[in-house]
PDB file of C-alpha atoms and ligand atoms in Angstrom:
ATOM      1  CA  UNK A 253       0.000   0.000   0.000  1.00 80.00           C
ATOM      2  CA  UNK A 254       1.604   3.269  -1.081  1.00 81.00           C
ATOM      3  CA  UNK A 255       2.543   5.645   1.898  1.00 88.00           C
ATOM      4  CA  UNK A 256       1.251   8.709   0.159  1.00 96.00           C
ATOM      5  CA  UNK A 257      -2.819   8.891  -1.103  1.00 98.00           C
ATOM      6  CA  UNK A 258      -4.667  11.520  -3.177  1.00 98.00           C
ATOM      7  CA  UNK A 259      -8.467  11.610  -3.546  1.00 98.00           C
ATOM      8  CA  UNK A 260     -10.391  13.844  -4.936  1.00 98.00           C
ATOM      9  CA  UNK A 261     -13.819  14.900  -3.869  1.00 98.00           C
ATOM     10  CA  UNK A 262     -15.830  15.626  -6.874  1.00 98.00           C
ATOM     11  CA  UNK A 263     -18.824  16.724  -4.537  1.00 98.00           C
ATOM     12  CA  UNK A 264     -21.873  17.796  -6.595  1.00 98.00           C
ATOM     13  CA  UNK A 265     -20.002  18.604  -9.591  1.00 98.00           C
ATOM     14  CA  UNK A 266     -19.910  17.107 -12.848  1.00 98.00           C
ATOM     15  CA  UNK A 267     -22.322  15.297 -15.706  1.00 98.00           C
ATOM     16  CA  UNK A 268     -21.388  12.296 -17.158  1.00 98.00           C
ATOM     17  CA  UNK A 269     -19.656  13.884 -20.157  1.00 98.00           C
ATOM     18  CA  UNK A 270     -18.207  16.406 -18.513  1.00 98.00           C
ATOM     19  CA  UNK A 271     -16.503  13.956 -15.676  1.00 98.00           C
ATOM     20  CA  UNK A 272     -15.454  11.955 -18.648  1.00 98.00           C
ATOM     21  CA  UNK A 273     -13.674  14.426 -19.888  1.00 98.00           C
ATOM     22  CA  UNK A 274     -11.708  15.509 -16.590  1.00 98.00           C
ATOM     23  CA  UNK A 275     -11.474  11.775 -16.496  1.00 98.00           C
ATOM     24  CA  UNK A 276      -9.385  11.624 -19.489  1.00 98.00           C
ATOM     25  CA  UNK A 277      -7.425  15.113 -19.062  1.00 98.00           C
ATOM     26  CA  UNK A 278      -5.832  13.525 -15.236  1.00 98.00           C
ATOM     27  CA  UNK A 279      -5.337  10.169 -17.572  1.00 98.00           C
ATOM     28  CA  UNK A 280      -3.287  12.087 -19.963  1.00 98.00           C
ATOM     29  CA  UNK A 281      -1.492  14.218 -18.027  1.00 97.00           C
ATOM     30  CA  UNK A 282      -0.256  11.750 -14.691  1.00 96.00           C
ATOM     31  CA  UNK A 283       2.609   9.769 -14.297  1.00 95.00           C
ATOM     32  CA  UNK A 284       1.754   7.066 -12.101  1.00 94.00           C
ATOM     33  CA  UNK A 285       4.256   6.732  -9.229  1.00 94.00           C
ATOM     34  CA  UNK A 286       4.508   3.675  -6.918  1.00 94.00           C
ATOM     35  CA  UNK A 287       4.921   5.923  -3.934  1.00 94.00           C
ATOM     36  CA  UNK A 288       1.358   8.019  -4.741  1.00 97.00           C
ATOM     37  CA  UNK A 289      -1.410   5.853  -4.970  1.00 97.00           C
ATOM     38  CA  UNK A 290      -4.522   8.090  -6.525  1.00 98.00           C
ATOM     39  CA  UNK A 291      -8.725   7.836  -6.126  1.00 98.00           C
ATOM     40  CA  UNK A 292     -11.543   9.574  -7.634  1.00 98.00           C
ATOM     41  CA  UNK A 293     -14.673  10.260  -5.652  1.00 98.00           C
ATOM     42  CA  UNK A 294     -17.428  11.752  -8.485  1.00 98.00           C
ATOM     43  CA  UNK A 295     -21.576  11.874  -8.066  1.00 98.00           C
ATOM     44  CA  UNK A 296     -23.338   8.380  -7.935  1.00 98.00           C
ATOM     45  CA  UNK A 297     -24.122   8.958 -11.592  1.00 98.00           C
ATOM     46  CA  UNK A 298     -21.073   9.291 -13.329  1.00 98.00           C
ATOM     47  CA  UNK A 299     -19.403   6.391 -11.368  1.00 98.00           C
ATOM     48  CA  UNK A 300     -20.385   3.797 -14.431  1.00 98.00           C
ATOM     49  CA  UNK A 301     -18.884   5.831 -16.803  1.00 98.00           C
ATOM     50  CA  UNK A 302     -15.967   6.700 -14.736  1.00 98.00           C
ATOM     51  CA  UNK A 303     -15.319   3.094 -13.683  1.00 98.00           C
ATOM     52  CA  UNK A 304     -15.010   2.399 -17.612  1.00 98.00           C
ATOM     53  CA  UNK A 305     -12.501   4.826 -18.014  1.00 98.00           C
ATOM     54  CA  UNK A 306     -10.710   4.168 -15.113  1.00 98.00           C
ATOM     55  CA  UNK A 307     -10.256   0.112 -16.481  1.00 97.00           C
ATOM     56  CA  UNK A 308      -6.442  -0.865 -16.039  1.00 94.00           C
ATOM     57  CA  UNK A 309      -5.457   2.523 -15.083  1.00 97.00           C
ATOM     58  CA  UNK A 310      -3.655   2.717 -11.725  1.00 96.00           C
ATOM     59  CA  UNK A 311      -6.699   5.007 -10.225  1.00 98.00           C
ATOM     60  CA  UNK A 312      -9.220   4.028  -8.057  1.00 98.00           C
ATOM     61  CA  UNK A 313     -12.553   4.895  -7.585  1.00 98.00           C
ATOM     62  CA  UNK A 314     -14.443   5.979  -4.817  1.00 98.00           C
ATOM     63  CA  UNK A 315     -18.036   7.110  -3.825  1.00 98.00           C
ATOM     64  CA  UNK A 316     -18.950   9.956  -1.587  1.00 98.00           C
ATOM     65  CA  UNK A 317     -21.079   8.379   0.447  1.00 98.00           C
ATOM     66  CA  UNK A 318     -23.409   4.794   0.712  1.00 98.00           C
ATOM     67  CA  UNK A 319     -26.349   3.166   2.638  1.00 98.00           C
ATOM     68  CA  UNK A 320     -25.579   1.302   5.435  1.00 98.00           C
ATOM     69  CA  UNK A 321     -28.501  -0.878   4.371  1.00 98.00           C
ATOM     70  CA  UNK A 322     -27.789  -4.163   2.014  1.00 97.00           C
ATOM     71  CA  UNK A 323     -31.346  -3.601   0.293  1.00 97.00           C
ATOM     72  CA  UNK A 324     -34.976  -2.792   0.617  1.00 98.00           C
ATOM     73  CA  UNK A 325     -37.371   0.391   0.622  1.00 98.00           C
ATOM     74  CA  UNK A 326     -34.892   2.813   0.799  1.00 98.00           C
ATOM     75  CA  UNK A 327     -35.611   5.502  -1.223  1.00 98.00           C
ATOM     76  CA  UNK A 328     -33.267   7.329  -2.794  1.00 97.00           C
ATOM     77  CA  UNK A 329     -30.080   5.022  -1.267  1.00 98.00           C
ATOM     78  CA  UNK A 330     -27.271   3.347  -2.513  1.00 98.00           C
ATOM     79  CA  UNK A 331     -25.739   0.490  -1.171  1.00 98.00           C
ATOM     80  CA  UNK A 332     -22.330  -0.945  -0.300  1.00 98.00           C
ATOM     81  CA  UNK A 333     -22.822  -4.033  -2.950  1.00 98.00           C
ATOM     82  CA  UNK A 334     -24.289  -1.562  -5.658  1.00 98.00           C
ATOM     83  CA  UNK A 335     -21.203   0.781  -5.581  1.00 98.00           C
ATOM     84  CA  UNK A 336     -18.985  -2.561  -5.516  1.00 98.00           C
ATOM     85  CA  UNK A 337     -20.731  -3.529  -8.226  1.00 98.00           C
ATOM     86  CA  UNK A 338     -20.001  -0.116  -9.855  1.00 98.00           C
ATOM     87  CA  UNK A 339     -15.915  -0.720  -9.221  1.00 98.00           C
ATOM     88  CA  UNK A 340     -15.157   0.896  -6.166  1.00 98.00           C
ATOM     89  CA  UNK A 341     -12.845   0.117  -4.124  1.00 98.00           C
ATOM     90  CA  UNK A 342     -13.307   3.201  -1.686  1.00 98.00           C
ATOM     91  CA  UNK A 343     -16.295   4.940  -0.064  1.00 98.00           C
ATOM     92  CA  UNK A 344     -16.119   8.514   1.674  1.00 98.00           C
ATOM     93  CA  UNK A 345     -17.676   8.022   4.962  1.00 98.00           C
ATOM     94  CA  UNK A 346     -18.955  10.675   7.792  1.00 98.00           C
ATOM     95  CA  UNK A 347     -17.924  14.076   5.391  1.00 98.00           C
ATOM     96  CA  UNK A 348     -19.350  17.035   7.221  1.00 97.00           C
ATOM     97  CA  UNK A 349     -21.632  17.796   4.552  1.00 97.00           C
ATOM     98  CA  UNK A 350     -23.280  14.613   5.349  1.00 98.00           C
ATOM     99  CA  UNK A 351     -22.519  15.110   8.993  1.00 97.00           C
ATOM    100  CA  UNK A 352     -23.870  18.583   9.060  1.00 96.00           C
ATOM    101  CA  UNK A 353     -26.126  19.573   6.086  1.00 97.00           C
ATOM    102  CA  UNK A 354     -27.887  15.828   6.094  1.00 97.00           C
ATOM    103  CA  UNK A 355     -27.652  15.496   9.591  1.00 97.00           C
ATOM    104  CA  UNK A 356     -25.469  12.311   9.887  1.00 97.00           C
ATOM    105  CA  UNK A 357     -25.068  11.307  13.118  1.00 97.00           C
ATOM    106  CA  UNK A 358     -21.745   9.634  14.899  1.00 97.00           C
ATOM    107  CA  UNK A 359     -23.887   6.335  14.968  1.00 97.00           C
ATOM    108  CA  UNK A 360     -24.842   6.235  10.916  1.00 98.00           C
ATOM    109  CA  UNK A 361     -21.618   6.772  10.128  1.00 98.00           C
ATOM    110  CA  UNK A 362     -20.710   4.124  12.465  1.00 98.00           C
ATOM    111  CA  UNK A 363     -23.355   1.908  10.586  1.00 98.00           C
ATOM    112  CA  UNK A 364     -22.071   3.021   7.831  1.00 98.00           C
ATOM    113  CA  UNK A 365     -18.527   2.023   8.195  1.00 98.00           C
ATOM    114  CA  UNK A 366     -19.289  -1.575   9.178  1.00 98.00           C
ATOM    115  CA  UNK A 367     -21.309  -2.095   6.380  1.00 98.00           C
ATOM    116  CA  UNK A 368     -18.959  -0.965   4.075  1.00 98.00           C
ATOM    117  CA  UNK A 369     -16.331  -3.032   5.602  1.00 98.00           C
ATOM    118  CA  UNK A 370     -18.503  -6.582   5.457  1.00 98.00           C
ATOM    119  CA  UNK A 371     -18.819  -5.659   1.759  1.00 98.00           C
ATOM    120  CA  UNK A 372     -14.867  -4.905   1.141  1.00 97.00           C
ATOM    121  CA  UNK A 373     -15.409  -1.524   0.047  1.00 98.00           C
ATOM    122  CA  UNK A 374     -12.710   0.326   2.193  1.00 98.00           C
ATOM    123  CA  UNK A 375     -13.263   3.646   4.159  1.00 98.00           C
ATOM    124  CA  UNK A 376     -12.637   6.925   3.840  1.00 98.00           C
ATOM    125  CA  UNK A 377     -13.911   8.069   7.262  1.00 98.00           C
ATOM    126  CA  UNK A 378     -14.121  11.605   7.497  1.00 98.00           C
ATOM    127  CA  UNK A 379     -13.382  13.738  11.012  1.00 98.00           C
ATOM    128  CA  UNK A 380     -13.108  17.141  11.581  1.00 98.00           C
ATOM    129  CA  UNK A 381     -14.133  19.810  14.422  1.00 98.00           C
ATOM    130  CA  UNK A 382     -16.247  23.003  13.547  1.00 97.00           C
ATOM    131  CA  UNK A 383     -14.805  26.504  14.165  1.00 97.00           C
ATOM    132  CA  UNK A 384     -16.250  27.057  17.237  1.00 97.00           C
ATOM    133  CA  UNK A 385     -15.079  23.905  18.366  1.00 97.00           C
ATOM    134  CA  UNK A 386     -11.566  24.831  18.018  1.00 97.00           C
ATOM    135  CA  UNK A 387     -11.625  28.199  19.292  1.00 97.00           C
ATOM    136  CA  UNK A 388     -13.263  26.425  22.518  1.00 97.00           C
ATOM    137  CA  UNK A 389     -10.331  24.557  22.516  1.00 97.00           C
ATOM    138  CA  UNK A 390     -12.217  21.741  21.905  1.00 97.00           C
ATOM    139  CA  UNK A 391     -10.357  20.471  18.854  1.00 97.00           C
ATOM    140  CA  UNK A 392      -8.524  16.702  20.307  1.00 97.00           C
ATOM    141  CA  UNK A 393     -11.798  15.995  21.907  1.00 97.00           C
ATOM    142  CA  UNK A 394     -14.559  16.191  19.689  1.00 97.00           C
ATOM    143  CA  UNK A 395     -11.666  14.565  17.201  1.00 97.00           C
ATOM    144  CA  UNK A 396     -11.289  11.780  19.661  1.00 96.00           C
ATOM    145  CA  UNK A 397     -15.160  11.237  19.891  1.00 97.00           C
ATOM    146  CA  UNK A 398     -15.641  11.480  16.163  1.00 97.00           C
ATOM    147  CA  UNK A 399     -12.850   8.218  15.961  1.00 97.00           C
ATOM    148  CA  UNK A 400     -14.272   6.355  19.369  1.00 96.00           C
ATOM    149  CA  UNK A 401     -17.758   6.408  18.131  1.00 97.00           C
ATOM    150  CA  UNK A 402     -17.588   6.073  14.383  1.00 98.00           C
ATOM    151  CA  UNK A 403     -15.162   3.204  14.805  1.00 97.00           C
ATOM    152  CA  UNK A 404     -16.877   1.726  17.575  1.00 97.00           C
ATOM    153  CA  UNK A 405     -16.477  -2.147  17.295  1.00 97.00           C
ATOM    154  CA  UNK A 406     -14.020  -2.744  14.420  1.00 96.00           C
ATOM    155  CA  UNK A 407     -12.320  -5.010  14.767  1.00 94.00           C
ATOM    156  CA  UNK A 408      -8.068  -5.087  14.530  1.00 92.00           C
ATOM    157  CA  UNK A 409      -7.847  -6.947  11.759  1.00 92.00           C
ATOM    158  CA  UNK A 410      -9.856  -4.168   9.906  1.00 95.00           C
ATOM    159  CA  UNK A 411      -7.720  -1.209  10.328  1.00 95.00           C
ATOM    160  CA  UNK A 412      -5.521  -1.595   7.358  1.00 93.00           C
ATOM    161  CA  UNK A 413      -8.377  -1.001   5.004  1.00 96.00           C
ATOM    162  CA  UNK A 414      -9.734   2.282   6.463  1.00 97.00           C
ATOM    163  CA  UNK A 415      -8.229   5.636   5.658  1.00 98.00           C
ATOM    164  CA  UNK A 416      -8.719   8.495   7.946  1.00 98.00           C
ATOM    165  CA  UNK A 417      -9.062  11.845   6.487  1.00 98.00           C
ATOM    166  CA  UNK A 418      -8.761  15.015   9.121  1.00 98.00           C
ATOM    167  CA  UNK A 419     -10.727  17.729   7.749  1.00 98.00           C
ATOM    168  CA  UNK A 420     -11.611  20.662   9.837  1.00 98.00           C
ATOM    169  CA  UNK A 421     -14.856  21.961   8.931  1.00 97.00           C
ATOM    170  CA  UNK A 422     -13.462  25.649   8.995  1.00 97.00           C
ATOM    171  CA  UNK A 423     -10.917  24.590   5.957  1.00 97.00           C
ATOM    172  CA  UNK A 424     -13.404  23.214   3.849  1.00 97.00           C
ATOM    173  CA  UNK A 425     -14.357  25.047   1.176  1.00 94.00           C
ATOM    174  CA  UNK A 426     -13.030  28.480   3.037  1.00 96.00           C
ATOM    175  CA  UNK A 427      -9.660  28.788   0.787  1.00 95.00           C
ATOM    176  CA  UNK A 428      -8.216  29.055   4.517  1.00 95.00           C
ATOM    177  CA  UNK A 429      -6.351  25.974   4.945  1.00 96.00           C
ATOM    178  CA  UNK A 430      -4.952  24.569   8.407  1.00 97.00           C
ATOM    179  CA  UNK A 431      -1.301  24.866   8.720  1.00 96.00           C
ATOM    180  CA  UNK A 432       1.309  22.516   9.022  1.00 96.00           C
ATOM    181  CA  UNK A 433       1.474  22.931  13.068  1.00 96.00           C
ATOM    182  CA  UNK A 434      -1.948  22.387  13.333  1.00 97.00           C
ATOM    183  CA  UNK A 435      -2.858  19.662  10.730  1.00 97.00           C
ATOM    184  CA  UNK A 436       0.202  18.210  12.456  1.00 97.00           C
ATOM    185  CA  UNK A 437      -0.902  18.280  15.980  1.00 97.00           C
ATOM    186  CA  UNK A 438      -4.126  16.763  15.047  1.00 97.00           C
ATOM    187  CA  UNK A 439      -2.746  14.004  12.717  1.00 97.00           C
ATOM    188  CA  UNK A 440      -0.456  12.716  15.687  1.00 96.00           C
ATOM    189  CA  UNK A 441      -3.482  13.018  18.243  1.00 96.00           C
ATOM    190  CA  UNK A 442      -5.332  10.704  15.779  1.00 97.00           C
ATOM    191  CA  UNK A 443      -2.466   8.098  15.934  1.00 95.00           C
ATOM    192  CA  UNK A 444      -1.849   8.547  19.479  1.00 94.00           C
ATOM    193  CA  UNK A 445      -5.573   7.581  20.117  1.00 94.00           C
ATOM    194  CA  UNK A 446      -5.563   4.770  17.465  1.00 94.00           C
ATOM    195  CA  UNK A 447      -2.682   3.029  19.296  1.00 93.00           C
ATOM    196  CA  UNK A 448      -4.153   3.487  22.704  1.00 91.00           C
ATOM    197  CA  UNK A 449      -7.891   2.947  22.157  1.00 89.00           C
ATOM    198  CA  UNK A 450      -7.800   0.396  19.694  1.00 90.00           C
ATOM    199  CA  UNK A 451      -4.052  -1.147  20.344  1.00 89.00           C
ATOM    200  CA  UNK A 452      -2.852  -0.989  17.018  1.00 90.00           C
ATOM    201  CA  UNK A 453       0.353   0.163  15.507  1.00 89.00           C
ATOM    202  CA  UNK A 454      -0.677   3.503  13.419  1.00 89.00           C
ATOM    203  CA  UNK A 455       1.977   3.895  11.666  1.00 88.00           C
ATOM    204  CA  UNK A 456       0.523   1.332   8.862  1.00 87.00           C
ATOM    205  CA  UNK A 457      -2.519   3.612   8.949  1.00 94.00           C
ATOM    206  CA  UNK A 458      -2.899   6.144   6.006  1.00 96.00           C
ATOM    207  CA  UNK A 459      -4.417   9.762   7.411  1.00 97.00           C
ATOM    208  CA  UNK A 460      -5.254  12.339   5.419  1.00 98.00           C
ATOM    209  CA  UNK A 461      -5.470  16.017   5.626  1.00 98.00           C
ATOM    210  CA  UNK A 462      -8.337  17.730   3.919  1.00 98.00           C
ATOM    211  CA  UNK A 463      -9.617  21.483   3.565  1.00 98.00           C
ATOM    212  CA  UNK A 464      -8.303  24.014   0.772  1.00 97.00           C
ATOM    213  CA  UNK A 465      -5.854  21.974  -0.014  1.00 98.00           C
ATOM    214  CA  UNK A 466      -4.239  23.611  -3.554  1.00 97.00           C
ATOM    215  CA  UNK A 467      -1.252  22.498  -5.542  1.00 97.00           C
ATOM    216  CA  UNK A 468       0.477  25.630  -3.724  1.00 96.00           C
ATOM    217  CA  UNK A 469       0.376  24.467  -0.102  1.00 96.00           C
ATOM    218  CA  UNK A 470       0.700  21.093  -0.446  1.00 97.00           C
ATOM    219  CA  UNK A 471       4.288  20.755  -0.321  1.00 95.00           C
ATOM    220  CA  UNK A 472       4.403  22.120   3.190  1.00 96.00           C
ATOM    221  CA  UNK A 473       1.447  20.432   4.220  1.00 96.00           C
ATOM    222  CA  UNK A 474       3.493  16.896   2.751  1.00 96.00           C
ATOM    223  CA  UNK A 475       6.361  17.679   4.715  1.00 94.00           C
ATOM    224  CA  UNK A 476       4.719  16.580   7.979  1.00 95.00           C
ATOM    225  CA  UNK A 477       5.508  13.094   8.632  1.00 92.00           C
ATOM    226  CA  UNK A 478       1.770  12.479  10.363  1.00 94.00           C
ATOM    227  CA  UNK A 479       0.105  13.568   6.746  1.00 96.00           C
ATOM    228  CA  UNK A 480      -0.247  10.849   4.122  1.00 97.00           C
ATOM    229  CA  UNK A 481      -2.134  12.720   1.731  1.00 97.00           C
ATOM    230  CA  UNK A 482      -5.078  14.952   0.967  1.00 98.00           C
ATOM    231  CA  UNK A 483      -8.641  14.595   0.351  1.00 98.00           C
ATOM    232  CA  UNK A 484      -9.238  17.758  -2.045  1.00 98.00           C
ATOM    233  CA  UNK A 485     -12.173  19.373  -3.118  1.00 98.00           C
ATOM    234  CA  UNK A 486     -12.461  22.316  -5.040  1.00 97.00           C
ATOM    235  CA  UNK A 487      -8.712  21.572  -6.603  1.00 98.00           C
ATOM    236  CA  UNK A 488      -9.296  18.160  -8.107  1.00 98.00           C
ATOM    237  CA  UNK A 489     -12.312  19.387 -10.444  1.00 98.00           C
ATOM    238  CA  UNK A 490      -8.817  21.007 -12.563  1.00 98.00           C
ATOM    239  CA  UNK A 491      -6.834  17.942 -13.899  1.00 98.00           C
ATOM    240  CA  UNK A 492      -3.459  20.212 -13.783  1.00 98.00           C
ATOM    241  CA  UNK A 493      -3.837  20.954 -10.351  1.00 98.00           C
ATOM    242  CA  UNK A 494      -4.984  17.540  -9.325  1.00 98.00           C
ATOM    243  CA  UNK A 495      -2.463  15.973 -11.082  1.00 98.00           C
ATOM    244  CA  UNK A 496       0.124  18.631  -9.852  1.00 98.00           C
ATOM    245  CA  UNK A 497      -0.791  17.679  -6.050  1.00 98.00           C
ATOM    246  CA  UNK A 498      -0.639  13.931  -6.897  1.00 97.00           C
ATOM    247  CA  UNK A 499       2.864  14.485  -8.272  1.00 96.00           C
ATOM    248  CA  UNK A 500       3.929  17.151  -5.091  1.00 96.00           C
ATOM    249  CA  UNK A 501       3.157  14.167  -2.716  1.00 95.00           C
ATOM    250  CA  UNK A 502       5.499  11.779  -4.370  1.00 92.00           C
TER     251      UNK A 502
HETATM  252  C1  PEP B  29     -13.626  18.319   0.932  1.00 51.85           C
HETATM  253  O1  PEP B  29     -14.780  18.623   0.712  1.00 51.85           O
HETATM  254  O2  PEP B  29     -13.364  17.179   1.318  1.00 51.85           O
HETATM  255  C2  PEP B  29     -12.611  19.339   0.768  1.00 51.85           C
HETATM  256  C3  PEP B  29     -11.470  19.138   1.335  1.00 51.85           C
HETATM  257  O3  PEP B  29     -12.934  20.450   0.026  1.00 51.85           O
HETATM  258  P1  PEP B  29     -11.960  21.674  -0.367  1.00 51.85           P
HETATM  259  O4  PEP B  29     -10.645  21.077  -0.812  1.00 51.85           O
HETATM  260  O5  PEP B  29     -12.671  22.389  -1.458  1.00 51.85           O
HETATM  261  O6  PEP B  29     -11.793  22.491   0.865  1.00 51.85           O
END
């Protein structure tokens, strides 16, 4: 598993022909590198086409979010074996826009996560503390009750499939990213608690930062040993600077 990982968060953006076409611009323009491995996350309804596209290429693809339900009258819900049937290999779970514009709870994500795992569709579980949270002071603990509660019961064995992405719901979307220091202290909080909560050795486990991350502040962000990667928005809807943050991580 490569030490450095790069997903981008397509959000609500895209139609099928136009995410075909970014698609094919990141195709064309990256060099894959062993050390950088490299996911796409677009709307439910381009993942067909992008799965096609994305046939014996080195990039994965991801959803943004799934059902913790196998089937039934859910209206309007996808479900793990759906989006495995789709081709992905990842699903974003517990994003604070489903956190706090759909009102996900601690527990659905929770839900969600095992059900993603008993279908082999590995996590992308989302944490992150609000602005008034951190000006509180409040940042390590509502971070350590995001990680107790949404990966309540999994089991050791399990870790290695689940990334961890630490977004900060003030960096989202704001153009004001976290810095170093404090991505940093909350990255090493996050492995701290993983090895003492759950026993296991975090170093294996990939975290990410996410929130305004650009092809400009990457590199510093990269330089902290606690940061794997980024999840990026608003930057990976531009193949050049997707591809140029995917090639800064390396
Ligand atoms: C995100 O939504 O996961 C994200 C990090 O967005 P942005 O990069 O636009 O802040």
């Amino acid at each position: 598993m490569p030490n450095r990982f790069i997903v981008g968060n397509w959000k609500m953006h895209k139609t099928i022909s136009q995410a075909e076409t970014l698609i094919q611009d990141i195709l064309a323009l990256y060099q894959p590198n062993p050390s950088v491995e490299l996911a796409v996350a677009p709307p439910f309804v381009d993942l067909q086409a992008v799965s096609k596209l994305l046939t014996s290429t080195p990039i994965h693809l991801a959803a943004q979010n799934v059902c913790a339900k196998d089937e039934g009258a859910f209206t309007g819900e996808i479900s793990p074996s759906m989006l495995k049937d789709l081709g992905c290999h990842y699903v974003i779970i517990g994003h604070s826009e489903r956190r706090h514009l759909f009102g996900e709870s601690n527990h659905m994500i929770n839900e969600k996560i095992h059900a993603a795992l008993h279908h082999d569709l590995h996590p992308i579980f989302c944490i992150g503390e609000r602005l008034e949270e951190r000006e509180a002071g409040h940042s390590l603990s509502v971070i350590q009750h995001q990680l107790q509660t949404g990966l309540a019961g999994v089991k050791t064995q399990d870790f290695h499939t689940i990334t961890i992405a630490y977004e900060p719901v003030w960096a989202i979307g704001t153009g004001k990213a976290a810095t170093v220091e404090e991505a940093t202290e909350v990255h090493a909080a996050i492995r701290s608690s993983l090895s003492t909560h759950w026993n296991i050795d975090s170093t294996h486990i990939r975290i990410l930062y996410g929130g305004s991350v650009t092809a400009e502040n990457a590199k510093a962000l990269f330089h902290s040993p606690h940061i794997n990667g980024a999840l990026v928005g608003k930057a990976c809807l531009n193949s050049e600077s997707f591809v140029k943050i995917a090639e800064i991580s390396a």
